[in-house]
C-alpha positions as a Python dict, from the first residue, in 0.01 Angstrom:
ca = {
    (1, 'X'): (0, 0, 0),
    (2, 'X'): (-23, 190, -328),
    (3, 'X'): (116, 512, -468),
    (4, 'X'): (447, 697, -450),
    (5, 'X'): (719, 550, -229),
    (6, 'X'): (1052, 732, -183),
    (7, 'X'): (1377, 533, -153),
    (8, 'X'): (1564, 772, 74),
    (9, 'X'): (1913, 903, 26),
    (10, 'X'): (2134, 868, 332),
    (11, 'X'): (2266, 1212, 435),
    (12, 'X'): (2633, 1226, 533),
    (13, 'X'): (2850, 1486, 701),
    (14, 'X'): (3192, 1590, 569),
    (15, 'X'): (3354, 1316, 781),
    (16, 'X'): (3115, 1055, 627),
    (17, 'X'): (2920, 1013, 950),
    (18, 'X'): (2543, 991, 913),
    (19, 'X'): (2367, 1328, 934),
    (20, 'X'): (2060, 1231, 1137),
    (21, 'X'): (1923, 1587, 1162),
    (22, 'X'): (1919, 1618, 782),
    (23, 'X'): (1752, 1277, 760),
    (24, 'X'): (1474, 1390, 994),
    (25, 'X'): (1426, 1712, 803),
    (26, 'X'): (1397, 1526, 473),
    (27, 'X'): (1153, 1264, 604),
    (28, 'X'): (934, 1536, 753),
    (29, 'X'): (934, 1721, 420),
    (30, 'X'): (829, 1407, 231),
    (31, 'X'): (551, 1339, 479),
    (32, 'X'): (431, 1699, 449),
    (33, 'X'): (401, 1680, 69),
    (34, 'X'): (208, 1355, 105),
    (35, 'X'): (412, 1065, -27),
    (36, 'X'): (255, 727, 44),
    (37, 'X'): (565, 540, 160),
    (38, 'X'): (919, 602, 283),
    (39, 'X'): (1192, 342, 226),
    (40, 'X'): (1516, 356, 425),
    (41, 'X'): (1839, 161, 354),
    (42, 'X'): (1755, 156, -15),
    (43, 'X'): (1997, 136, -307),
    (44, 'X'): (1964, 514, -328),
    (45, 'X'): (2059, 520, 41),
    (46, 'X'): (2396, 359, -36),
    (47, 'X'): (2316, 61, 186),
    (48, 'X'): (2622, -127, 58),
    (49, 'X'): (2840, 145, 217),
    (50, 'X'): (2674, 105, 559),
    (51, 'X'): (2757, -153, 824),
    (52, 'X'): (2484, -348, 1002),
    (53, 'X'): (2488, -127, 1310),
    (54, 'X'): (2437, 181, 1093),
    (55, 'X'): (2159, 12, 897),
    (56, 'X'): (1982, -78, 1221),
    (57, 'X'): (2033, 274, 1358),
    (58, 'X'): (1882, 427, 1043),
    (59, 'X'): (1592, 181, 1053),
    (60, 'X'): (1518, 271, 1416),
    (61, 'X'): (1551, 645, 1357),
    (62, 'X'): (1327, 629, 1053),
    (63, 'X'): (1065, 436, 1246),
    (64, 'X'): (1056, 716, 1504),
    (65, 'X'): (1006, 987, 1241),
    (66, 'X'): (770, 826, 989),
    (67, 'X'): (417, 867, 1121),
    (68, 'X'): (193, 940, 821),
    (69, 'X'): (326, 705, 551),
    (70, 'X'): (402, 336, 512),
    (71, 'X'): (750, 256, 642),
    (72, 'X'): (979, 24, 445),
    (73, 'X'): (1326, -99, 542),
    (74, 'X'): (1583, -248, 305),
    (75, 'X'): (1741, -568, 438),
    (76, 'X'): (1933, -702, 139),
    (77, 'X'): (2271, -874, 169),
    (78, 'X'): (2473, -1142, -7),
    (79, 'X'): (2457, -1334, 323),
    (80, 'X'): (2120, -1505, 375),
    (81, 'X'): (2157, -1518, 753),
    (82, 'X'): (2240, -1148, 763),
    (83, 'X'): (1919, -1080, 566),
    (84, 'X'): (1725, -1280, 826),
    (85, 'X'): (1890, -1083, 1109),
    (86, 'X'): (1814, -744, 951),
    (87, 'X'): (1460, -851, 858),
    (88, 'X'): (1388, -966, 1214),
    (89, 'X'): (1519, -631, 1339),
    (90, 'X'): (1289, -441, 1102),
    (91, 'X'): (1001, -658, 1219),
    (92, 'X'): (1084, -596, 1585),
    (93, 'X'): (1093, -216, 1548),
    (94, 'X'): (755, -212, 1377),
    (95, 'X'): (836, -151, 1011),
    (96, 'X'): (545, -208, 775),
    (97, 'X'): (748, -385, 505),
    (98, 'X'): (1099, -497, 424),
    (99, 'X'): (1242, -470, 74),
    (100, 'X'): (1492, -739, -23),
    (101, 'X'): (1706, -731, -337),
    (102, 'X'): (1865, -1060, -444),
    (103, 'X'): (2224, -1143, -351),
    (104, 'X'): (2479, -972, -572),
    (105, 'X'): (2840, -1051, -677),
    (106, 'X'): (2793, -1431, -692),
    (107, 'X'): (2579, -1562, -985),
    (108, 'X'): (2282, -1769, -864),
    (109, 'X'): (2014, -1965, -1049),
    (110, 'X'): (1642, -1960, -972),
    (111, 'X'): (1661, -2253, -731),
    (112, 'X'): (1931, -2081, -525),
    (113, 'X'): (1735, -1755, -521),
    (114, 'X'): (1420, -1941, -418),
    (115, 'X'): (1611, -2100, -129),
    (116, 'X'): (1745, -1760, -22),
    (117, 'X'): (1403, -1594, -10),
    (118, 'X'): (1225, -1897, 132),
    (119, 'X'): (1461, -1909, 432),
    (120, 'X'): (1386, -1542, 505),
    (121, 'X'): (1010, -1582, 454),
    (122, 'X'): (996, -1887, 682),
    (123, 'X'): (1194, -1721, 962),
    (124, 'X'): (1001, -1391, 968),
    (125, 'X'): (645, -1263, 953),
    (126, 'X'): (682, -906, 827),
    (127, 'X'): (551, -846, 471),
    (128, 'X'): (834, -880, 217),
    (129, 'X'): (865, -682, -106),
    (130, 'X'): (1100, -845, -355),
    (131, 'X'): (1337, -612, -538),
    (132, 'X'): (1434, -701, -893),
    (133, 'X'): (1731, -489, -1000),
    (134, 'X'): (1923, -692, -1262),
    (135, 'X'): (2173, -412, -1328),
    (136, 'X'): (2309, -461, -974),
    (137, 'X'): (2207, -808, -852),
    (138, 'X'): (2100, -1152, -970),
    (139, 'X'): (1795, -1110, -1198),
    (140, 'X'): (1455, -1245, -1092),
    (141, 'X'): (1260, -1430, -1358),
    (142, 'X'): (882, -1407, -1381),
    (143, 'X'): (856, -1778, -1298),
    (144, 'X'): (1065, -1730, -981),
    (145, 'X'): (857, -1430, -871),
    (146, 'X'): (538, -1628, -928),
    (147, 'X'): (670, -1930, -739),
    (148, 'X'): (764, -1717, -437),
    (149, 'X'): (439, -1517, -440),
    (150, 'X'): (220, -1828, -452),
    (151, 'X'): (426, -2020, -195),
    (152, 'X'): (461, -1752, 75),
    (153, 'X'): (177, -1527, 189),
    (154, 'X'): (423, -1285, 355),
    (155, 'X'): (591, -1218, 17),
    (156, 'X'): (348, -943, -75),
    (157, 'X'): (494, -750, -369),
    (158, 'X'): (786, -655, -589),
    (159, 'X'): (982, -347, -688),
    (160, 'X'): (1081, -377, -1054),
    (161, 'X'): (1386, -167, -1136),
    (162, 'X'): (1408, -301, -1489),
    (163, 'X'): (1380, -101, -1810),
    (164, 'X'): (1137, -347, -1967),
    (165, 'X'): (766, -279, -1967),
    (166, 'X'): (717, -630, -2108),
    (167, 'X'): (869, -783, -1796),
    (168, 'X'): (648, -569, -1572),
    (169, 'X'): (348, -665, -1788),
    (170, 'X'): (425, -1033, -1744),
    (171, 'X'): (462, -1002, -1366),
    (172, 'X'): (126, -825, -1345),
    (173, 'X'): (-55, -1064, -1581),
    (174, 'X'): (102, -1387, -1452),
    (175, 'X'): (141, -1317, -1081),
    (176, 'X'): (-101, -1042, -981),
    (177, 'X'): (-393, -1204, -1166),
    (178, 'X'): (-347, -1521, -960),
    (179, 'X'): (-279, -1340, -634),
    (180, 'X'): (-485, -1022, -625),
    (181, 'X'): (-314, -871, -319),
    (182, 'X'): (36, -896, -472),
    (183, 'X'): (169, -543, -529),
    (184, 'X'): (379, -444, -831),
    (185, 'X'): (583, -122, -818),
    (186, 'X'): (818, 21, -1076),
    (187, 'X'): (1158, 140, -959),
    (188, 'X'): (1197, 371, -1260),
    (189, 'X'): (1043, 717, -1257),
    (190, 'X'): (968, 710, -1631),
    (191, 'X'): (762, 389, -1601),
    (192, 'X'): (520, 503, -1329),
    (193, 'X'): (222, 571, -1556),
    (194, 'X'): (293, 262, -1772),
    (195, 'X'): (290, 46, -1461),
    (196, 'X'): (-35, 195, -1332),
    (197, 'X'): (-208, 149, -1668),
    (198, 'X'): (-105, -218, -1677),
    (199, 'X'): (-263, -275, -1335),
    (200, 'X'): (37, -212, -1109),
    (201, 'X'): (29, -25, -783),
    (202, 'X'): (274, 265, -810),
    (203, 'X'): (644, 328, -792),
    (204, 'X'): (943, 331, -558),
    (205, 'X'): (1149, 595, -739),
    (206, 'X'): (1466, 782, -652),
    (207, 'X'): (1386, 1114, -822),
    (208, 'X'): (1102, 1151, -573),
    (209, 'X'): (1373, 1257, -326),
    (210, 'X'): (1400, 1592, -505),
    (211, 'X'): (1080, 1622, -717),
    (212, 'X'): (804, 1428, -539),
    (213, 'X'): (542, 1672, -665),
    (214, 'X'): (579, 1531, -1018),
    (215, 'X'): (528, 1171, -907),
    (216, 'X'): (234, 1264, -687),
    (217, 'X'): (65, 1455, -970),
    (218, 'X'): (95, 1152, -1200),
    (219, 'X'): (-51, 919, -939),
    (220, 'X'): (-330, 1156, -836),
    (221, 'X'): (-431, 1229, -1196),
    (222, 'X'): (-438, 857, -1275),
    (223, 'X'): (-651, 778, -971),
    (224, 'X'): (-892, 1058, -1066),
    (225, 'X'): (-900, 937, -1429),
    (226, 'X'): (-765, 1271, -1551),
    (227, 'X'): (-555, 1102, -1815),
    (228, 'X'): (-451, 1411, -2009),
    (229, 'X'): (-300, 1558, -1693),
    (230, 'X'): (-144, 1221, -1607),
    (231, 'X'): (23, 1216, -1950),
    (232, 'X'): (149, 1573, -1908),
    (233, 'X'): (320, 1495, -1578),
    (234, 'X'): (437, 1154, -1696),
    (235, 'X'): (626, 1327, -1977),
    (236, 'X'): (788, 1552, -1718),
    (237, 'X'): (889, 1244, -1518),
    (238, 'X'): (1034, 1086, -1830),
    (239, 'X'): (1243, 1397, -1880),
    (240, 'X'): (1350, 1428, -1516),
    (241, 'X'): (1467, 1064, -1521),
    (242, 'X'): (1739, 1170, -1768),
    (243, 'X'): (1920, 1307, -1462),
    (244, 'X'): (2074, 961, -1423),
    (245, 'X'): (2255, 1004, -1757),
    (246, 'X'): (2418, 1328, -1642),
    (247, 'X'): (2632, 1193, -1358),
    (248, 'X'): (2862, 898, -1290),
    (249, 'X'): (2620, 733, -1045),
    (250, 'X'): (2254, 761, -950),
    (251, 'X'): (2361, 868, -599),
    (252, 'X'): (2564, 1157, -734),
    (253, 'X'): (2282, 1263, -967),
    (254, 'X'): (2019, 1260, -693),
    (255, 'X'): (2227, 1444, -433),
    (256, 'X'): (2337, 1710, -683),
    (257, 'X'): (1974, 1764, -788),
    (258, 'X'): (1869, 1789, -423),
    (259, 'X'): (2144, 2042, -355),
    (260, 'X'): (2043, 2254, -655),
    (261, 'X'): (1681, 2254, -539),
    (262, 'X'): (1785, 2377, -195),
    (263, 'X'): (1760, 2068, 25),
    (264, 'X'): (1994, 2076, 324),
    (265, 'X'): (2134, 1728, 254),
    (266, 'X'): (2500, 1774, 168),
    (267, 'X'): (2630, 1657, -172),
    (268, 'X'): (2847, 1387, -14),
    (269, 'X'): (2870, 1018, -104),
    (270, 'X'): (3061, 755, 87),
    (271, 'X'): (3352, 594, -96),
    (272, 'X'): (3383, 410, -326),
    (273, 'X'): (3124, 646, -482),
    (274, 'X'): (3238, 996, -571),
    (275, 'X'): (3043, 1314, -633),
    (276, 'X'): (3061, 1460, -981),
    (277, 'X'): (3194, 1810, -1036),
    (278, 'X'): (3079, 2134, -1189),
    (279, 'X'): (3016, 2001, -1542),
    (280, 'X'): (2762, 1746, -1417),
    (281, 'X'): (2610, 2003, -1183),
    (282, 'X'): (2559, 2248, -1469),
    (283, 'X'): (2396, 1980, -1688),
    (284, 'X'): (2160, 1882, -1406),
    (285, 'X'): (2084, 2247, -1333),
    (286, 'X'): (1983, 2297, -1697),
    (287, 'X'): (1757, 1993, -1683),
    (288, 'X'): (1583, 2111, -1367),
    (289, 'X'): (1540, 2462, -1511),
    (290, 'X'): (1381, 2320, -1827),
    (291, 'X'): (1121, 2150, -1607),
    (292, 'X'): (1068, 2467, -1402),
    (293, 'X'): (1187, 2289, -1088),
    (294, 'X'): (1422, 2581, -1022),
    (295, 'X'): (1390, 2950, -1120),
}
């Protein structure tokens, strides 16, 4: 798997129930524009606000709809045995990959994190993508990533949501050079081209929910060695990623941007998250207009 992977938002109705029709519409749109992967129960999908039954329901529904892209399911939890349960479920329904962020809330050292992931890897067979997101969960060191990648063949890649190109560089140079099939994805829109130039494989990026054409143009231009065009669109991605600075949460920013661009997904977040108001909406509208993403 390479290219542009979209960590899906979870659409909600006014009563906070899951809007499955909007989910299907969005997945079909992303498949039509040609994204390479679709990732359900992601951070962007507010997985911490979903119970296990809802996460399984979403995973099953997504598996029915996704037919022309790789299908990824998030199975992270602070409870190792819950991760194993959700990962087995994803495996049973035929997902292509699971994506597992480290436990959050309780600080853990590398040995504890290794134990956590090793238990999951030993109990399941589905390919696992690690998910390093130190702003939200225990950080993953390069040495830990390397140890896991070399120990377990079903740990096949990593999503790096870290604003450090040096860290991504080290993962690529120290892990990917020893294990050629290990995939390295950025989780940050503005680092897509950097990651590709270093030898990475693409990105799993939230802004691709509302502007996938920008991400796809960067990836296509890079693959075709049209570097001037890749730079042009990479600069647009760098600018669009400023959307996160314009709202109180990434979820609010993404859903407001989607609403402004005309997607049918309602601008609703489950508590404890809240949607931002008109000031944030106007700032995001100005950003999208400056990129010609809206008239």
